[in-house]
Amino acid sequence: MKKAQKKPQKKNRKQIHKKIETRKPAPIASTGEIVSRLNFFVERKDAIAETVRQLVEVESPSDNKQAVDKLGALLAGRFEGLGGHAKFHRMQKCGDHLQVDFAAGRSGKPVLLLGHIDTVYPMGTLPGMPCVVADGRLYGPGVLDMKSGIAMMLYALDGLRTWHNDSLPRPVTILLVSDEEVGSDSSRPITESLARRSAAVLVLEPSYGSKGAVKTARKGVGEYSIKVTGRAAHSGLDFEKGESAIIEMAKQITAISKLVDLKRGLTLNVGLVSGGTRTNVIPAQATALLDVRVARMKDAALIDRQLHALKPFNRKCKLEISGGVNRPPMERTPANAALYKQAADIAKHMGLKLEEASVGGGSDGNFTSSLGIPTLDGLGAVGEGAHAAHESIFLSELPPRAALLAQLIESV
């Protein structure tokens, strides 16, 4: 986040204000109170960073149930120490999903804090990619995506309890799933069920860019499998009797590439291709896996029709297409825009400017937003290199992000 400018934002002002009035958010605290609360987290910056380090050093790859469950148990204890009631949604094939419920002095729908405890890094990554501090950053596997976001949940709740006599100003539900990095297949029903009961969803995935923009829109994600069956033949003795599945697949890939529409935010990427058995055999089989990204749900139906309308160029080959969009797009709805405006107003009281972004990657916020629940994503740490060897967070940004989260929990 960078220093605020005094120029007011005019885009969709009437629409945004109308939606805010409909949701009747709590009044934002005074500038002096918000600055005082920011100082609360500034004083605890080192403690927040130490908590992040502790979480990073408990490796939790998506495909290792024992490791993910170890981190889940650790976090359950930490959240219960803040007055929450933890329970696990037990899973057989992946880590258990952690839900923590916090009661409050007042009734009403809770705010859902959403995140995940799994990472993309295989077990044993830590020795070659240690968690270290250098040049004002904390490095390590999963530090940005998204163990720092979990630490911010802990400290935001701690701050709220400190300011409200060991209670929370409103009910809060936390859901930390174990399978977000591999598609959220087992956790999606839980996420959607809890979102339907919530006033709003705050997603602690990493922010966007060095300025810490929050995410008001994300593309939907789909995967398709394309299979071509041809006819095998000896490439020397019976060349003319063969029907090459690889040649047919090459033509299909060219046709698929023409479906890309960058202006609509619709992209298709054939990322994996395989086929054939030996160089002296006309290949009878070829397969390809296709990644699809859509900015609008109606484009998911469009691209599905277009893919299933593909026909073989060689009528002697068979073409099979399966798959679909499994993560709907998070569109910039009026409800999401209103929630962003609240966050931007809070940041302004801290003397900061909070920007918004639309990104190509998906998260579990896609599910909640598509249900019509006000959702704001990218509220986690500021940094770079997610899923890469240089994954890191900017330590100086931890206090303002935690302060923003705490104030949002109270005011939405």
mmCIF file of C-alpha atoms in Angstrom:
data_model
loop_
_atom_site.group_PDB
_atom_site.id
_atom_site.type_symbol
_atom_site.label_atom_id
_atom_site.label_comp_id
_atom_site.label_asym_id
_atom_site.label_seq_id
_atom_site.Cartn_x
_atom_site.Cartn_y
_atom_site.Cartn_z
ATOM 1 C CA MET A 1 0.000 0.000 0.000
ATOM 2 C CA LYS A 2 1.194 3.479 -0.749
ATOM 3 C CA LYS A 3 0.440 6.949 0.604
ATOM 4 C CA ALA A 4 -3.073 8.144 -0.069
ATOM 5 C CA GLN A 5 -3.894 10.795 -2.595
ATOM 6 C CA LYS A 6 -6.645 13.306 -1.865
ATOM 7 C CA LYS A 7 -8.387 12.929 -5.214
ATOM 8 C CA PRO A 8 -11.745 11.188 -4.598
ATOM 9 C CA GLN A 9 -12.791 8.122 -6.541
ATOM 10 C CA LYS A 10 -15.926 8.694 -8.616
ATOM 11 C CA LYS A 11 -16.331 5.391 -10.437
ATOM 12 C CA ASN A 12 -19.688 3.702 -9.739
ATOM 13 C CA ARG A 13 -20.182 5.973 -6.714
ATOM 14 C CA LYS A 14 -24.004 5.819 -6.717
ATOM 15 C CA GLN A 15 -24.074 2.082 -7.206
ATOM 16 C CA ILE A 16 -21.480 1.441 -4.533
ATOM 17 C CA HIS A 17 -23.111 3.701 -1.952
ATOM 18 C CA LYS A 18 -26.490 2.111 -2.587
ATOM 19 C CA LYS A 19 -25.061 -1.335 -1.919
ATOM 20 C CA ILE A 20 -23.257 -0.217 1.200
ATOM 21 C CA GLU A 21 -26.477 1.244 2.576
ATOM 22 C CA THR A 22 -28.268 -2.018 1.865
ATOM 23 C CA ARG A 23 -25.710 -4.011 3.868
ATOM 24 C CA LYS A 24 -25.675 -1.404 6.699
ATOM 25 C CA PRO A 25 -22.015 -1.713 7.707
ATOM 26 C CA ALA A 26 -20.897 -0.574 11.121
ATOM 27 C CA PRO A 27 -19.436 2.937 11.219
ATOM 28 C CA ILE A 28 -15.712 3.167 10.600
ATOM 29 C CA ALA A 29 -13.754 4.160 13.689
ATOM 30 C CA SER A 30 -12.226 7.618 13.861
ATOM 31 C CA THR A 31 -8.896 8.286 12.219
ATOM 32 C CA GLY A 32 -7.229 8.634 15.603
ATOM 33 C CA GLU A 33 -8.556 5.289 16.803
ATOM 34 C CA ILE A 34 -7.534 3.512 13.592
ATOM 35 C CA VAL A 35 -4.011 4.972 13.781
ATOM 36 C CA SER A 36 -3.800 3.848 17.413
ATOM 37 C CA ARG A 37 -4.815 0.362 16.365
ATOM 38 C CA LEU A 38 -2.231 0.392 13.580
ATOM 39 C CA ASN A 39 0.415 1.174 16.197
ATOM 40 C CA PHE A 40 -0.762 -1.886 18.131
ATOM 41 C CA PHE A 41 0.394 -4.049 15.224
ATOM 42 C CA VAL A 42 3.539 -2.021 14.533
ATOM 43 C CA GLU A 43 4.633 -2.824 18.096
ATOM 44 C CA ARG A 44 4.002 -6.520 17.359
ATOM 45 C CA LYS A 45 5.626 -6.685 13.923
ATOM 46 C CA ASP A 46 8.452 -8.947 15.100
ATOM 47 C CA ALA A 47 6.005 -11.240 16.868
ATOM 48 C CA ILE A 48 3.871 -11.522 13.734
ATOM 49 C CA ALA A 49 6.964 -12.325 11.663
ATOM 50 C CA GLU A 50 8.039 -14.958 14.199
ATOM 51 C CA THR A 51 4.610 -16.599 13.987
ATOM 52 C CA VAL A 52 4.859 -16.658 10.195
ATOM 53 C CA ARG A 53 8.281 -18.311 10.482
ATOM 54 C CA GLN A 54 6.916 -20.958 12.841
ATOM 55 C CA LEU A 55 4.120 -21.803 10.394
ATOM 56 C CA VAL A 56 6.459 -21.931 7.401
ATOM 57 C CA GLU A 57 8.738 -24.347 9.215
ATOM 58 C CA VAL A 58 5.863 -26.814 9.568
ATOM 59 C CA GLU A 59 5.863 -28.057 5.974
ATOM 60 C CA SER A 60 2.390 -28.863 4.646
ATOM 61 C CA PRO A 61 2.307 -30.068 1.018
ATOM 62 C CA SER A 62 -1.177 -30.788 -0.306
ATOM 63 C CA ASP A 63 -0.396 -34.459 -0.947
ATOM 64 C CA ASN A 64 0.905 -35.244 2.555
ATOM 65 C CA LYS A 65 -2.050 -35.711 4.889
ATOM 66 C CA GLN A 66 0.073 -36.310 7.969
ATOM 67 C CA ALA A 67 2.027 -33.083 7.454
ATOM 68 C CA VAL A 68 -1.041 -30.969 6.728
ATOM 69 C CA ASP A 69 -2.870 -32.381 9.748
ATOM 70 C CA LYS A 70 0.129 -31.539 11.961
ATOM 71 C CA LEU A 71 -0.148 -27.870 10.970
ATOM 72 C CA GLY A 72 -3.920 -27.972 11.380
ATOM 73 C CA ALA A 73 -3.596 -29.277 14.949
ATOM 74 C CA LEU A 74 -1.067 -26.559 15.794
ATOM 75 C CA LEU A 75 -3.375 -23.851 14.463
ATOM 76 C CA ALA A 76 -6.432 -25.260 16.206
ATOM 77 C CA GLY A 77 -4.604 -24.799 19.506
ATOM 78 C CA ARG A 78 -3.575 -21.245 18.627
ATOM 79 C CA PHE A 79 -7.103 -20.191 17.677
ATOM 80 C CA GLU A 80 -8.639 -21.872 20.714
ATOM 81 C CA GLY A 81 -6.172 -19.878 22.817
ATOM 82 C CA LEU A 82 -7.959 -16.790 21.477
ATOM 83 C CA GLY A 83 -11.354 -18.071 22.560
ATOM 84 C CA GLY A 84 -12.420 -19.920 19.430
ATOM 85 C CA HIS A 85 -14.091 -23.323 19.153
ATOM 86 C CA ALA A 86 -12.149 -25.497 16.720
ATOM 87 C CA LYS A 87 -13.462 -28.495 14.869
ATOM 88 C CA PHE A 88 -12.108 -30.558 12.007
ATOM 89 C CA HIS A 89 -13.904 -31.756 8.911
ATOM 90 C CA ARG A 90 -12.227 -35.153 8.684
ATOM 91 C CA MET A 91 -11.005 -36.328 5.300
ATOM 92 C CA GLN A 92 -9.693 -39.676 4.120
ATOM 93 C CA LYS A 93 -7.547 -38.741 1.128
ATOM 94 C CA CYS A 94 -6.350 -35.258 2.042
ATOM 95 C CA GLY A 95 -5.710 -33.217 5.132
ATOM 96 C CA ASP A 96 -8.554 -32.371 7.488
ATOM 97 C CA HIS A 97 -10.180 -28.946 7.033
ATOM 98 C CA LEU A 98 -10.076 -26.680 10.096
ATOM 99 C CA GLN A 99 -13.090 -24.607 11.107
ATOM 100 C CA VAL A 100 -12.963 -22.242 14.079
ATOM 101 C CA ASP A 101 -16.041 -20.406 15.378
ATOM 102 C CA PHE A 102 -15.866 -17.322 17.557
ATOM 103 C CA ALA A 103 -18.913 -16.097 19.449
ATOM 104 C CA ALA A 104 -19.445 -12.424 20.219
ATOM 105 C CA GLY A 105 -21.339 -10.104 22.502
ATOM 106 C CA ARG A 106 -23.749 -9.248 19.712
ATOM 107 C CA SER A 107 -25.760 -11.541 17.465
ATOM 108 C CA GLY A 108 -25.828 -11.552 13.705
ATOM 109 C CA LYS A 109 -24.174 -13.297 10.818
ATOM 110 C CA PRO A 110 -20.453 -13.972 11.180
ATOM 111 C CA VAL A 111 -17.681 -12.782 8.939
ATOM 112 C CA LEU A 112 -15.954 -15.723 7.253
ATOM 113 C CA LEU A 113 -12.139 -15.571 7.147
ATOM 114 C CA LEU A 114 -11.076 -17.938 4.394
ATOM 115 C CA GLY A 115 -7.698 -19.477 3.645
ATOM 116 C CA HIS A 116 -5.733 -22.686 3.200
ATOM 117 C CA ILE A 117 -2.963 -24.500 5.045
ATOM 118 C CA ASP A 118 -1.589 -26.550 2.151
ATOM 119 C CA THR A 119 1.317 -25.488 -0.069
ATOM 120 C CA VAL A 120 2.659 -26.518 -3.459
ATOM 121 C CA TYR A 121 6.104 -27.441 -2.109
ATOM 122 C CA PRO A 122 6.987 -31.133 -1.642
ATOM 123 C CA MET A 123 8.060 -32.420 1.762
ATOM 124 C CA GLY A 124 11.748 -31.755 2.330
ATOM 125 C CA THR A 125 11.851 -28.400 0.516
ATOM 126 C CA LEU A 126 12.762 -26.436 3.642
ATOM 127 C CA PRO A 127 16.464 -27.433 3.935
ATOM 128 C CA GLY A 128 17.175 -26.125 0.434
ATOM 129 C CA MET A 129 14.821 -23.147 0.761
ATOM 130 C CA PRO A 130 15.149 -22.104 4.398
ATOM 131 C CA CYS A 131 12.974 -19.552 6.132
ATOM 132 C CA VAL A 132 15.278 -16.545 6.535
ATOM 133 C CA VAL A 133 15.096 -12.767 6.885
ATOM 134 C CA ALA A 134 17.056 -10.658 4.397
ATOM 135 C CA ASP A 135 16.702 -7.079 3.125
ATOM 136 C CA GLY A 136 13.461 -6.477 4.985
ATOM 137 C CA ARG A 137 11.847 -9.653 3.684
ATOM 138 C CA LEU A 138 10.991 -13.048 5.081
ATOM 139 C CA TYR A 139 11.687 -15.889 2.643
ATOM 140 C CA GLY A 140 10.469 -19.476 2.682
ATOM 141 C CA PRO A 141 8.157 -22.057 1.097
ATOM 142 C CA GLY A 142 4.544 -20.953 1.518
ATOM 143 C CA VAL A 143 5.463 -17.738 3.339
ATOM 144 C CA LEU A 144 3.397 -15.628 0.914
ATOM 145 C CA ASP A 145 0.852 -18.232 -0.176
ATOM 146 C CA MET A 146 -0.389 -18.178 2.441
ATOM 147 C CA LYS A 147 1.008 -18.801 5.900
ATOM 148 C CA SER A 148 1.506 -15.093 6.494
ATOM 149 C CA GLY A 149 -2.226 -14.645 5.885
ATOM 150 C CA ILE A 150 -2.972 -17.171 8.635
ATOM 151 C CA ALA A 151 -0.682 -15.324 11.043
ATOM 152 C CA MET A 152 -2.538 -12.117 10.244
ATOM 153 C CA MET A 153 -5.823 -13.812 11.183
ATOM 154 C CA LEU A 154 -4.353 -14.708 14.575
ATOM 155 C CA TYR A 155 -3.096 -11.219 15.335
ATOM 156 C CA ALA A 156 -6.156 -9.411 13.987
ATOM 157 C CA LEU A 157 -8.349 -11.443 16.341
ATOM 158 C CA ASP A 158 -5.928 -10.852 19.196
ATOM 159 C CA GLY A 159 -6.134 -7.116 18.564
ATOM 160 C CA LEU A 160 -9.924 -7.129 18.489
ATOM 161 C CA ARG A 161 -10.070 -9.037 21.774
ATOM 162 C CA THR A 162 -7.640 -6.581 23.335
ATOM 163 C CA TRP A 163 -9.796 -3.608 22.318
ATOM 164 C CA HIS A 164 -13.095 -5.247 23.324
ATOM 165 C CA ASN A 165 -12.421 -6.674 26.799
ATOM 166 C CA ASP A 166 -11.429 -10.196 25.739
ATOM 167 C CA SER A 167 -14.398 -10.512 23.409
ATOM 168 C CA LEU A 168 -15.030 -9.949 19.723
ATOM 169 C CA PRO A 169 -17.298 -7.207 18.388
ATOM 170 C CA ARG A 170 -19.068 -9.663 16.082
ATOM 171 C CA PRO A 171 -19.189 -13.421 15.370
ATOM 172 C CA VAL A 172 -16.323 -14.731 13.248
ATOM 173 C CA THR A 173 -15.835 -18.044 11.455
ATOM 174 C CA ILE A 174 -12.472 -19.207 10.164
ATOM 175 C CA LEU A 175 -12.091 -21.911 7.536
ATOM 176 C CA LEU A 176 -8.625 -23.160 6.625
ATOM 177 C CA VAL A 177 -8.818 -25.877 3.987
ATOM 178 C CA SER A 178 -6.171 -28.432 3.096
ATOM 179 C CA ASP A 179 -6.717 -28.847 -0.645
ATOM 180 C CA GLU A 180 -6.889 -25.367 -2.202
ATOM 181 C CA GLU A 181 -3.671 -25.827 -4.166
ATOM 182 C CA VAL A 182 -5.051 -28.973 -5.817
ATOM 183 C CA GLY A 183 -8.539 -27.791 -6.744
ATOM 184 C CA SER A 184 -10.553 -27.672 -3.479
ATOM 185 C CA ASP A 185 -12.606 -30.706 -4.486
ATOM 186 C CA SER A 186 -13.286 -31.937 -0.954
ATOM 187 C CA SER A 187 -13.519 -28.527 0.734
ATOM 188 C CA ARG A 188 -15.758 -26.704 -1.735
ATOM 189 C CA PRO A 189 -19.086 -27.880 -0.209
ATOM 190 C CA ILE A 190 -17.882 -26.786 3.244
ATOM 191 C CA THR A 191 -16.723 -23.407 1.963
ATOM 192 C CA GLU A 192 -20.016 -22.758 0.200
ATOM 193 C CA SER A 193 -22.097 -23.873 3.177
ATOM 194 C CA LEU A 194 -20.290 -21.551 5.593
ATOM 195 C CA ALA A 195 -20.341 -18.667 3.097
ATOM 196 C CA ARG A 196 -24.137 -18.866 2.800
ATOM 197 C CA ARG A 197 -24.402 -18.235 6.542
ATOM 198 C CA SER A 198 -21.970 -15.290 6.513
ATOM 199 C CA ALA A 199 -22.369 -11.550 6.085
ATOM 200 C CA ALA A 200 -19.164 -11.316 4.055
ATOM 201 C CA VAL A 201 -16.078 -13.326 3.158
ATOM 202 C CA LEU A 202 -12.545 -12.007 3.648
ATOM 203 C CA VAL A 203 -9.949 -14.096 1.815
ATOM 204 C CA LEU A 204 -6.397 -13.995 3.162
ATOM 205 C CA GLU A 205 -4.697 -15.029 -0.076
ATOM 206 C CA PRO A 206 -1.674 -12.862 -1.036
ATOM 207 C CA SER A 207 -2.253 -9.338 -2.294
ATOM 208 C CA TYR A 208 -1.439 -8.386 -5.870
ATOM 209 C CA GLY A 209 1.781 -6.598 -6.772
ATOM 210 C CA SER A 210 4.219 -4.553 -4.716
ATOM 211 C CA LYS A 211 1.502 -2.020 -3.799
ATOM 212 C CA GLY A 212 -0.599 -4.662 -2.066
ATOM 213 C CA ALA A 213 -3.749 -4.395 -4.172
ATOM 214 C CA VAL A 214 -6.722 -6.448 -3.017
ATOM 215 C CA LYS A 215 -8.574 -8.596 -5.528
ATOM 216 C CA THR A 216 -12.131 -7.777 -6.510
ATOM 217 C CA ALA A 217 -12.222 -10.107 -9.509
ATOM 218 C CA ARG A 218 -10.569 -13.388 -10.473
ATOM 219 C CA LYS A 219 -10.873 -15.543 -13.545
ATOM 220 C CA GLY A 220 -12.689 -18.838 -13.458
ATOM 221 C CA VAL A 221 -10.589 -21.935 -14.064
ATOM 222 C CA GLY A 222 -11.304 -25.060 -16.064
ATOM 223 C CA GLU A 223 -9.478 -28.086 -17.395
ATOM 224 C CA TYR A 224 -10.308 -30.165 -20.442
ATOM 225 C CA SER A 225 -8.883 -33.410 -21.735
ATOM 226 C CA ILE A 226 -8.642 -33.965 -25.488
ATOM 227 C CA LYS A 227 -8.130 -37.449 -26.844
ATOM 228 C CA VAL A 228 -7.562 -38.431 -30.471
ATOM 229 C CA THR A 229 -7.704 -42.022 -31.679
ATOM 230 C CA GLY A 230 -6.208 -42.792 -35.082
ATOM 231 C CA ARG A 231 -4.917 -45.996 -36.688
ATOM 232 C CA ALA A 232 -1.491 -47.508 -36.108
ATOM 233 C CA ALA A 233 0.672 -48.765 -38.989
ATOM 234 C CA HIS A 234 4.330 -49.427 -39.756
ATOM 235 C CA SER A 235 5.786 -46.118 -40.919
ATOM 236 C CA GLY A 236 7.945 -47.835 -43.547
ATOM 237 C CA LEU A 237 5.939 -50.787 -44.786
ATOM 238 C CA ASP A 238 2.335 -49.513 -44.462
ATOM 239 C CA PHE A 239 2.591 -45.732 -44.162
ATOM 240 C CA GLU A 240 -0.518 -45.080 -46.220
ATOM 241 C CA LYS A 241 -2.611 -47.383 -44.028
ATOM 242 C CA GLY A 242 -1.973 -45.330 -40.887
ATOM 243 C CA GLU A 243 -3.992 -42.384 -39.569
ATOM 244 C CA SER A 244 -1.805 -40.219 -37.374
ATOM 245 C CA ALA A 245 -3.417 -39.157 -34.090
ATOM 246 C CA ILE A 246 -0.571 -36.705 -33.522
ATOM 247 C CA ILE A 247 -1.160 -34.878 -36.810
ATOM 248 C CA GLU A 248 -4.859 -34.661 -35.997
ATOM 249 C CA MET A 249 -4.036 -33.369 -32.504
ATOM 250 C CA ALA A 250 -1.728 -30.716 -33.956
ATOM 251 C CA LYS A 251 -4.561 -29.415 -36.124
ATOM 252 C CA GLN A 252 -6.950 -29.419 -33.159
ATOM 253 C CA ILE A 253 -4.473 -27.429 -31.071
ATOM 254 C CA THR A 254 -4.237 -24.841 -33.831
ATOM 255 C CA ALA A 255 -8.030 -24.617 -33.950
ATOM 256 C CA ILE A 256 -8.217 -24.274 -30.163
ATOM 257 C CA SER A 257 -5.691 -21.437 -30.165
ATOM 258 C CA LYS A 258 -8.049 -19.442 -32.372
ATOM 259 C CA LEU A 259 -10.681 -19.485 -29.611
ATOM 260 C CA VAL A 260 -8.554 -17.204 -27.401
ATOM 261 C CA ASP A 261 -10.189 -13.788 -26.919
ATOM 262 C CA LEU A 262 -7.977 -11.531 -24.845
ATOM 263 C CA LYS A 263 -10.476 -8.662 -24.872
ATOM 264 C CA ARG A 264 -13.037 -10.905 -23.171
ATOM 265 C CA GLY A 265 -10.434 -12.278 -20.778
ATOM 266 C CA LEU A 266 -10.846 -15.748 -22.284
ATOM 267 C CA THR A 267 -7.670 -17.801 -22.617
ATOM 268 C CA LEU A 268 -6.934 -21.408 -23.509
ATOM 269 C CA ASN A 269 -3.569 -23.064 -23.033
ATOM 270 C CA VAL A 270 -2.665 -26.574 -24.182
ATOM 271 C CA GLY A 271 -0.073 -27.292 -21.516
ATOM 272 C CA LEU A 272 0.496 -31.046 -21.807
ATOM 273 C CA VAL A 273 0.596 -33.199 -24.959
ATOM 274 C CA SER A 274 1.484 -36.873 -25.335
ATOM 275 C CA GLY A 275 1.143 -39.468 -28.056
ATOM 276 C CA GLY A 276 2.705 -42.262 -30.040
ATOM 277 C CA THR A 277 4.768 -45.280 -29.052
ATOM 278 C CA ARG A 278 7.827 -45.420 -31.357
ATOM 279 C CA THR A 279 9.247 -43.378 -34.206
ATOM 280 C CA ASN A 280 8.587 -46.155 -36.717
ATOM 281 C CA VAL A 281 4.883 -46.463 -35.837
ATOM 282 C CA ILE A 282 2.127 -44.166 -37.106
ATOM 283 C CA PRO A 283 0.661 -43.005 -33.765
ATOM 284 C CA ALA A 284 -2.798 -44.315 -32.953
ATOM 285 C CA GLN A 285 -3.247 -42.261 -29.765
ATOM 286 C CA ALA A 286 -2.661 -38.665 -28.703
ATOM 287 C CA THR A 287 -3.881 -36.757 -25.666
ATOM 288 C CA ALA A 288 -3.698 -33.147 -24.534
ATOM 289 C CA LEU A 289 -4.654 -31.276 -21.377
ATOM 290 C CA LEU A 290 -6.100 -27.806 -21.750
ATOM 291 C CA ASP A 291 -6.241 -24.996 -19.176
ATOM 292 C CA VAL A 292 -9.164 -22.583 -19.619
ATOM 293 C CA ARG A 293 -9.596 -19.178 -17.937
ATOM 294 C CA VAL A 294 -12.773 -17.098 -18.158
ATOM 295 C CA ALA A 295 -13.598 -13.669 -16.733
ATOM 296 C CA ARG A 296 -17.377 -14.187 -16.854
ATOM 297 C CA MET A 297 -19.509 -17.213 -16.130
ATOM 298 C CA LYS A 298 -21.376 -16.906 -19.408
ATOM 299 C CA ASP A 299 -18.057 -17.365 -21.212
ATOM 300 C CA ALA A 300 -17.606 -20.713 -19.450
ATOM 301 C CA ALA A 301 -20.730 -21.975 -21.206
ATOM 302 C CA LEU A 302 -19.557 -20.404 -24.474
ATOM 303 C CA ILE A 303 -16.151 -22.072 -24.476
ATOM 304 C CA ASP A 304 -17.682 -25.391 -23.461
ATOM 305 C CA ARG A 305 -19.958 -25.285 -26.510
ATOM 306 C CA GLN A 306 -17.087 -24.288 -28.779
ATOM 307 C CA LEU A 307 -14.828 -27.091 -27.580
ATOM 308 C CA HIS A 308 -17.514 -29.740 -27.888
ATOM 309 C CA ALA A 309 -18.325 -28.464 -31.394
ATOM 310 C CA LEU A 310 -14.824 -29.356 -32.636
ATOM 311 C CA LYS A 311 -14.812 -32.026 -35.338
ATOM 312 C CA PRO A 312 -11.954 -34.227 -36.622
ATOM 313 C CA PHE A 313 -10.096 -32.829 -39.624
ATOM 314 C CA ASN A 314 -9.367 -36.429 -40.572
ATOM 315 C CA ARG A 315 -12.691 -38.261 -40.593
ATOM 316 C CA LYS A 316 -10.871 -41.520 -39.950
ATOM 317 C CA CYS A 317 -9.777 -40.234 -36.534
ATOM 318 C CA LYS A 318 -11.973 -40.102 -33.457
ATOM 319 C CA LEU A 319 -12.054 -37.013 -31.223
ATOM 320 C CA GLU A 320 -13.143 -37.104 -27.544
ATOM 321 C CA ILE A 321 -13.383 -34.044 -25.281
ATOM 322 C CA SER A 322 -14.135 -34.069 -21.554
ATOM 323 C CA GLY A 323 -13.858 -31.661 -18.638
ATOM 324 C CA GLY A 324 -15.196 -28.231 -17.803
ATOM 325 C CA VAL A 325 -14.846 -25.112 -15.667
ATOM 326 C CA ASN A 326 -14.589 -26.306 -12.054
ATOM 327 C CA ARG A 327 -13.893 -22.943 -10.381
ATOM 328 C CA PRO A 328 -16.349 -20.197 -11.405
ATOM 329 C CA PRO A 329 -15.058 -16.679 -11.989
ATOM 330 C CA MET A 330 -15.107 -14.137 -9.185
ATOM 331 C CA GLU A 331 -16.716 -11.217 -10.979
ATOM 332 C CA ARG A 332 -16.549 -7.619 -9.758
ATOM 333 C CA THR A 333 -20.102 -7.545 -8.450
ATOM 334 C CA PRO A 334 -21.642 -4.479 -6.760
ATOM 335 C CA ALA A 335 -21.349 -6.323 -3.430
ATOM 336 C CA ASN A 336 -17.638 -6.990 -3.946
ATOM 337 C CA ALA A 337 -17.069 -3.399 -5.068
ATOM 338 C CA ALA A 338 -18.850 -2.082 -1.973
ATOM 339 C CA LEU A 339 -16.691 -4.245 0.284
ATOM 340 C CA TYR A 340 -13.580 -2.950 -1.471
ATOM 341 C CA LYS A 341 -14.700 0.631 -0.930
ATOM 342 C CA GLN A 342 -15.045 -0.023 2.793
ATOM 343 C CA ALA A 343 -11.524 -1.433 2.872
ATOM 344 C CA ALA A 344 -10.197 1.539 0.885
ATOM 345 C CA ASP A 345 -11.867 3.967 3.302
ATOM 346 C CA ILE A 346 -10.250 2.214 6.268
ATOM 347 C CA ALA A 347 -6.852 2.330 4.570
ATOM 348 C CA LYS A 348 -7.347 6.029 3.871
ATOM 349 C CA HIS A 349 -7.846 6.668 7.591
ATOM 350 C CA MET A 350 -4.435 5.022 8.095
ATOM 351 C CA GLY A 351 -2.935 7.423 5.546
ATOM 352 C CA LEU A 352 -2.643 4.717 2.908
ATOM 353 C CA LYS A 353 -4.104 4.061 -0.499
ATOM 354 C CA LEU A 354 -5.525 0.613 -1.156
ATOM 355 C CA GLU A 355 -5.777 -0.370 -4.796
ATOM 356 C CA GLU A 356 -7.825 -3.155 -6.376
ATOM 357 C CA ALA A 357 -6.961 -5.654 -9.088
ATOM 358 C CA SER A 358 -8.473 -8.281 -11.343
ATOM 359 C CA VAL A 359 -6.242 -11.353 -11.704
ATOM 360 C CA GLY A 360 -6.093 -14.502 -13.778
ATOM 361 C CA GLY A 361 -5.619 -17.017 -10.968
ATOM 362 C CA GLY A 362 -8.444 -18.517 -8.964
ATOM 363 C CA SER A 363 -9.009 -19.049 -5.233
ATOM 364 C CA ASP A 364 -11.752 -20.314 -2.946
ATOM 365 C CA GLY A 365 -13.093 -16.762 -3.025
ATOM 366 C CA ASN A 366 -14.375 -17.629 -6.499
ATOM 367 C CA PHE A 367 -16.833 -20.050 -4.913
ATOM 368 C CA THR A 368 -18.161 -17.605 -2.326
ATOM 369 C CA SER A 369 -18.468 -14.677 -4.712
ATOM 370 C CA SER A 370 -20.371 -16.763 -7.258
ATOM 371 C CA LEU A 371 -22.977 -17.411 -4.532
ATOM 372 C CA GLY A 372 -23.591 -13.662 -4.280
ATOM 373 C CA ILE A 373 -21.835 -13.303 -0.905
ATOM 374 C CA PRO A 374 -19.793 -10.074 -0.634
ATOM 375 C CA THR A 375 -16.198 -11.252 -1.043
ATOM 376 C CA LEU A 376 -12.873 -9.429 -0.876
ATOM 377 C CA ASP A 377 -9.752 -11.381 -1.791
ATOM 378 C CA GLY A 378 -6.042 -10.660 -1.589
ATOM 379 C CA LEU A 379 -6.159 -9.346 1.982
ATOM 380 C CA GLY A 380 -3.043 -11.313 2.889
ATOM 381 C CA ALA A 381 0.588 -10.307 2.871
ATOM 382 C CA VAL A 382 2.435 -8.161 0.338
ATOM 383 C CA GLY A 383 5.322 -9.882 -1.388
ATOM 384 C CA GLU A 384 6.389 -11.746 -4.507
ATOM 385 C CA GLY A 385 7.431 -15.113 -5.893
ATOM 386 C CA ALA A 386 4.477 -17.285 -4.903
ATOM 387 C CA HIS A 387 5.224 -20.936 -5.757
ATOM 388 C CA ALA A 388 8.836 -20.009 -6.652
ATOM 389 C CA ALA A 389 12.263 -20.232 -5.032
ATOM 390 C CA HIS A 390 12.244 -16.504 -4.180
ATOM 391 C CA GLU A 391 8.824 -16.536 -2.467
ATOM 392 C CA SER A 392 8.906 -13.790 0.154
ATOM 393 C CA ILE A 393 6.912 -11.161 2.042
ATOM 394 C CA PHE A 394 7.706 -7.536 2.932
ATOM 395 C CA LEU A 395 7.913 -7.401 6.720
ATOM 396 C CA SER A 396 7.058 -3.688 6.859
ATOM 397 C CA GLU A 397 3.629 -4.414 5.362
ATOM 398 C CA LEU A 398 2.541 -6.880 8.046
ATOM 399 C CA PRO A 399 1.237 -4.269 10.551
ATOM 400 C CA PRO A 400 -0.964 -2.276 8.116
ATOM 401 C CA ARG A 401 -2.395 -5.459 6.594
ATOM 402 C CA ALA A 402 -3.255 -6.854 10.041
ATOM 403 C CA ALA A 403 -4.793 -3.513 11.055
ATOM 404 C CA LEU A 404 -6.864 -3.418 7.865
ATOM 405 C CA LEU A 405 -8.128 -6.950 8.475
ATOM 406 C CA ALA A 406 -9.063 -6.245 12.086
ATOM 407 C CA GLN A 407 -10.984 -3.108 11.168
ATOM 408 C CA LEU A 408 -12.784 -4.876 8.318
ATOM 409 C CA ILE A 409 -13.879 -7.705 10.595
ATOM 410 C CA GLU A 410 -15.454 -5.164 12.913
ATOM 411 C CA SER A 411 -17.052 -2.902 10.315
ATOM 412 C CA VAL A 412 -18.507 -5.113 7.558
#
